[in-house]
Amino acid sequence: MSQFFQIHPDNPQARLISQAVQIIRDGGIVALPTDSCYALVCHLDDKDAVARLRRIRNVDDKHHLTLLCRDLSEISLYAKVDNQQYRLLKAATPGAYTFILEATKEVPRRLSHPSRKTIGLRVPENRIVHALLEELAQPLLGTTLILPGEDEPLTDPEEVRDRLNKVVDLVIDGGACSFEPTTVIDLTSGEPVLQRQGRGDVALFGL
């Protein structure tokens, strides 16, 4: 049975945030709201949890998982960022964007794309996520909560609990989310390349 926490979206309760982080540290999978739609997250360094995350989504190692980071300085630990890329990231974070960048050696090899050595990263604009990241003191590994065989993400916490009650360890109810996932921008080639149109406005990138 999944645990179910109702966490205030504007003033997250510190006690519940600490309990949620402990579940993540213990290898748990957590469903939580973001500034786009609901996501599944786990500990970056927990190999078994990452494997569970991929099984729930039914995706292989060629599917980019995303590092949810606190800020740009944390992104720069896990991705190679030049001056031009930094300016684009600064203009668009925090926000509903996922960026594909070249991974640094800080990223476990099993998490980066096996042929391209790239990684997806984002800085969400969501207070619950930020409270978790501050308590954890490192990025979370995440993926949009779209179940196998479906096209639309789950956005209602009660539905998430009903459908994933025996699959994840914790569902965080922080209110309903958008139906739109993040906009995915590939920055590895020097110029921004749109990979997926989502909630984030692409005009920031001249697209």
Short mmCIF file of C-alpha atoms in Angstrom, two decimals:
data_model
loop_
_atom_site.label_atom_id
_atom_site.label_comp_id
_atom_site.label_asym_id
_atom_site.label_seq_id
_atom_site.Cartn_x
_atom_site.Cartn_y
_atom_site.Cartn_z
CA MET A 1 0.00 0.00 0.00
CA SER A 2 1.28 3.45 -0.92
CA GLN A 3 1.47 6.16 1.69
CA PHE A 4 -0.49 9.31 0.85
CA PHE A 5 0.64 12.76 2.03
CA GLN A 6 -1.40 15.93 1.55
CA ILE A 7 1.24 18.65 1.33
CA HIS A 8 0.36 22.33 1.03
CA PRO A 9 1.45 23.62 -2.40
CA ASP A 10 2.54 27.03 -1.10
CA ASN A 11 3.72 26.21 2.43
CA PRO A 12 4.91 22.58 2.44
CA GLN A 13 4.84 21.05 5.92
CA ALA A 14 8.45 20.41 7.00
CA ARG A 15 7.53 17.20 8.86
CA LEU A 16 5.95 15.64 5.78
CA ILE A 17 8.81 16.80 3.55
CA SER A 18 11.30 15.10 5.89
CA GLN A 19 9.24 11.88 5.87
CA ALA A 20 9.03 11.94 2.08
CA VAL A 21 12.79 12.42 1.74
CA GLN A 22 13.40 9.49 4.07
CA ILE A 23 11.20 7.30 1.84
CA ILE A 24 13.32 8.39 -1.15
CA ARG A 25 16.57 7.69 0.72
CA ASP A 26 15.23 4.23 1.60
CA GLY A 27 14.78 3.41 -2.08
CA GLY A 28 11.16 4.45 -2.52
CA ILE A 29 9.38 5.64 -5.65
CA VAL A 30 7.34 8.83 -5.13
CA ALA A 31 4.59 10.31 -7.31
CA LEU A 32 4.53 14.09 -6.93
CA PRO A 33 3.20 17.26 -8.55
CA THR A 34 5.42 19.58 -10.56
CA ASP A 35 4.86 22.82 -12.48
CA SER A 36 3.82 20.73 -15.49
CA CYS A 37 2.19 17.38 -14.65
CA TYR A 38 2.69 14.66 -12.07
CA ALA A 39 6.05 12.88 -12.10
CA LEU A 40 7.61 9.75 -10.66
CA VAL A 41 10.89 10.34 -8.81
CA CYS A 42 13.52 8.34 -6.95
CA HIS A 43 17.02 8.66 -5.54
CA LEU A 44 19.67 9.40 -8.14
CA ASP A 45 22.16 6.88 -6.76
CA ASP A 46 19.79 3.96 -6.07
CA LYS A 47 20.22 1.47 -8.92
CA ASP A 48 17.27 -0.70 -7.86
CA ALA A 49 14.93 2.29 -7.53
CA VAL A 50 15.94 3.53 -10.98
CA ALA A 51 15.21 0.09 -12.43
CA ARG A 52 11.77 0.11 -10.75
CA LEU A 53 11.09 3.58 -12.16
CA ARG A 54 11.83 2.36 -15.69
CA ARG A 55 9.65 -0.73 -15.19
CA ILE A 56 6.68 1.35 -14.05
CA ARG A 57 6.98 3.53 -17.16
CA ASN A 58 7.97 0.55 -19.35
CA VAL A 59 10.91 2.45 -20.87
CA ASP A 60 14.42 1.22 -21.67
CA ASP A 61 17.82 2.84 -21.08
CA LYS A 62 17.51 4.88 -24.28
CA HIS A 63 14.66 6.85 -22.74
CA HIS A 64 15.95 10.03 -21.09
CA LEU A 65 15.17 10.22 -17.41
CA THR A 66 15.40 13.73 -15.98
CA LEU A 67 17.42 15.20 -13.13
CA LEU A 68 15.26 17.62 -11.13
CA CYS A 69 17.69 20.24 -9.83
CA ARG A 70 17.47 23.07 -7.34
CA ASP A 71 19.13 25.70 -9.51
CA LEU A 72 21.58 26.42 -12.33
CA SER A 73 24.65 25.78 -10.20
CA GLU A 74 23.42 22.26 -9.53
CA ILE A 75 22.75 21.73 -13.24
CA SER A 76 26.37 22.68 -13.97
CA LEU A 77 27.59 19.81 -11.74
CA TYR A 78 25.82 17.24 -13.90
CA ALA A 79 25.93 18.82 -17.38
CA LYS A 80 28.51 20.61 -19.47
CA VAL A 81 27.21 24.16 -19.94
CA ASP A 82 28.91 26.83 -22.06
CA ASN A 83 28.18 30.57 -21.90
CA GLN A 84 25.49 30.52 -24.58
CA GLN A 85 23.72 27.56 -22.99
CA TYR A 86 23.96 29.22 -19.58
CA ARG A 87 22.21 32.35 -20.84
CA LEU A 88 19.36 30.27 -22.28
CA LEU A 89 19.04 28.23 -19.09
CA LYS A 90 19.04 31.34 -16.93
CA ALA A 91 16.21 32.86 -18.98
CA ALA A 92 14.06 29.73 -18.75
CA THR A 93 14.58 28.45 -15.19
CA PRO A 94 12.79 27.72 -13.02
CA GLY A 95 10.05 26.63 -15.38
CA ALA A 96 8.32 23.88 -17.33
CA TYR A 97 11.29 22.98 -19.52
CA THR A 98 13.53 19.93 -19.74
CA PHE A 99 16.94 20.49 -21.32
CA ILE A 100 19.06 17.84 -23.03
CA LEU A 101 22.73 18.52 -22.33
CA GLU A 102 26.02 16.63 -22.42
CA ALA A 103 26.47 14.77 -19.14
CA THR A 104 29.48 15.26 -16.89
CA LYS A 105 31.26 12.46 -15.06
CA GLU A 106 29.08 13.20 -12.01
CA VAL A 107 26.20 11.44 -13.79
CA PRO A 108 26.27 7.65 -13.33
CA ARG A 109 26.82 6.05 -16.75
CA ARG A 110 23.65 3.99 -16.39
CA LEU A 111 21.60 7.22 -16.27
CA SER A 112 22.92 8.97 -19.36
CA HIS A 113 21.86 8.07 -22.89
CA PRO A 114 23.96 5.00 -23.79
CA SER A 115 25.15 6.25 -27.18
CA ARG A 116 25.04 10.04 -26.85
CA LYS A 117 26.18 10.49 -23.20
CA THR A 118 23.48 13.09 -22.71
CA ILE A 119 21.10 13.74 -19.81
CA GLY A 120 17.82 15.58 -19.33
CA LEU A 121 17.74 18.25 -16.63
CA ARG A 122 15.19 20.72 -15.31
CA VAL A 123 14.58 23.22 -12.51
CA PRO A 124 10.87 22.95 -11.63
CA GLU A 125 8.90 25.93 -10.38
CA ASN A 126 7.08 24.05 -7.63
CA ARG A 127 7.52 24.63 -3.90
CA ILE A 128 6.93 21.03 -2.88
CA VAL A 129 9.62 19.81 -5.27
CA HIS A 130 12.03 22.53 -4.11
CA ALA A 131 11.43 21.67 -0.46
CA LEU A 132 12.22 18.02 -1.22
CA LEU A 133 15.36 18.96 -3.15
CA GLU A 134 16.59 21.22 -0.35
CA GLU A 135 16.06 18.51 2.25
CA LEU A 136 17.67 15.84 0.06
CA ALA A 137 20.56 18.17 -0.93
CA GLN A 138 20.94 16.60 -4.37
CA PRO A 139 18.84 16.17 -7.52
CA LEU A 140 15.95 13.77 -7.83
CA LEU A 141 15.72 11.45 -10.81
CA GLY A 142 12.33 11.67 -12.45
CA THR A 143 10.05 10.96 -15.37
CA THR A 144 6.60 12.16 -16.42
CA LEU A 145 3.84 10.02 -14.94
CA ILE A 146 2.49 8.51 -18.15
CA LEU A 147 1.52 4.87 -17.73
CA PRO A 148 2.35 2.23 -20.37
CA GLY A 149 -0.05 2.24 -23.31
CA GLU A 150 -1.41 5.70 -22.48
CA ASP A 151 -0.77 9.07 -24.13
CA GLU A 152 -1.85 11.46 -21.39
CA PRO A 153 -0.10 11.98 -18.04
CA LEU A 154 -1.91 11.47 -14.76
CA THR A 155 -2.70 14.79 -13.11
CA ASP A 156 -5.13 14.05 -10.27
CA PRO A 157 -3.57 12.79 -7.02
CA GLU A 158 -6.61 10.66 -6.11
CA GLU A 159 -6.42 8.88 -9.47
CA VAL A 160 -2.67 8.45 -9.02
CA ARG A 161 -3.28 6.80 -5.65
CA ASP A 162 -6.05 4.56 -7.01
CA ARG A 163 -4.01 3.34 -9.98
CA LEU A 164 -0.55 3.11 -8.39
CA ASN A 165 -1.49 2.10 -4.86
CA LYS A 166 0.64 -1.06 -4.89
CA VAL A 167 3.27 0.21 -7.34
CA VAL A 168 4.79 3.32 -5.73
CA ASP A 169 5.74 3.94 -2.11
CA LEU A 170 4.30 7.44 -1.71
CA VAL A 171 1.81 9.69 -3.48
CA ILE A 172 2.05 13.38 -2.66
CA ASP A 173 -1.20 15.31 -3.04
CA GLY A 174 -0.22 18.87 -3.80
CA GLY A 175 -3.30 19.63 -5.86
CA ALA A 176 -4.12 18.91 -9.48
CA CYS A 177 -1.51 19.65 -12.14
CA SER A 178 -1.47 20.63 -15.79
CA PHE A 179 -2.13 18.03 -18.48
CA GLU A 180 0.89 19.33 -20.39
CA PRO A 181 4.34 17.85 -19.77
CA THR A 182 7.47 19.95 -19.99
CA THR A 183 8.75 21.39 -23.23
CA VAL A 184 11.94 19.50 -24.15
CA ILE A 185 14.79 21.52 -25.67
CA ASP A 186 17.99 19.86 -26.94
CA LEU A 187 20.95 22.18 -26.40
CA THR A 188 23.71 19.76 -27.34
CA SER A 189 24.24 21.01 -30.90
CA GLY A 190 24.87 24.69 -30.13
CA GLU A 191 21.43 25.88 -31.26
CA PRO A 192 18.19 25.03 -29.44
CA VAL A 193 16.28 22.13 -31.02
CA LEU A 194 12.68 21.49 -30.03
CA GLN A 195 12.15 17.82 -29.15
CA ARG A 196 8.71 18.11 -27.55
CA GLN A 197 6.28 20.99 -27.33
CA GLY A 198 4.82 21.12 -23.86
CA ARG A 199 3.83 23.75 -21.33
CA GLY A 200 6.96 25.90 -21.64
CA ASP A 201 6.86 28.74 -24.21
CA VAL A 202 9.40 28.12 -27.01
CA ALA A 203 9.58 31.82 -27.92
CA LEU A 204 12.36 32.17 -25.33
CA PHE A 205 14.53 30.12 -27.67
CA GLY A 206 13.53 31.80 -30.93
CA LEU A 207 11.59 28.69 -31.98
#
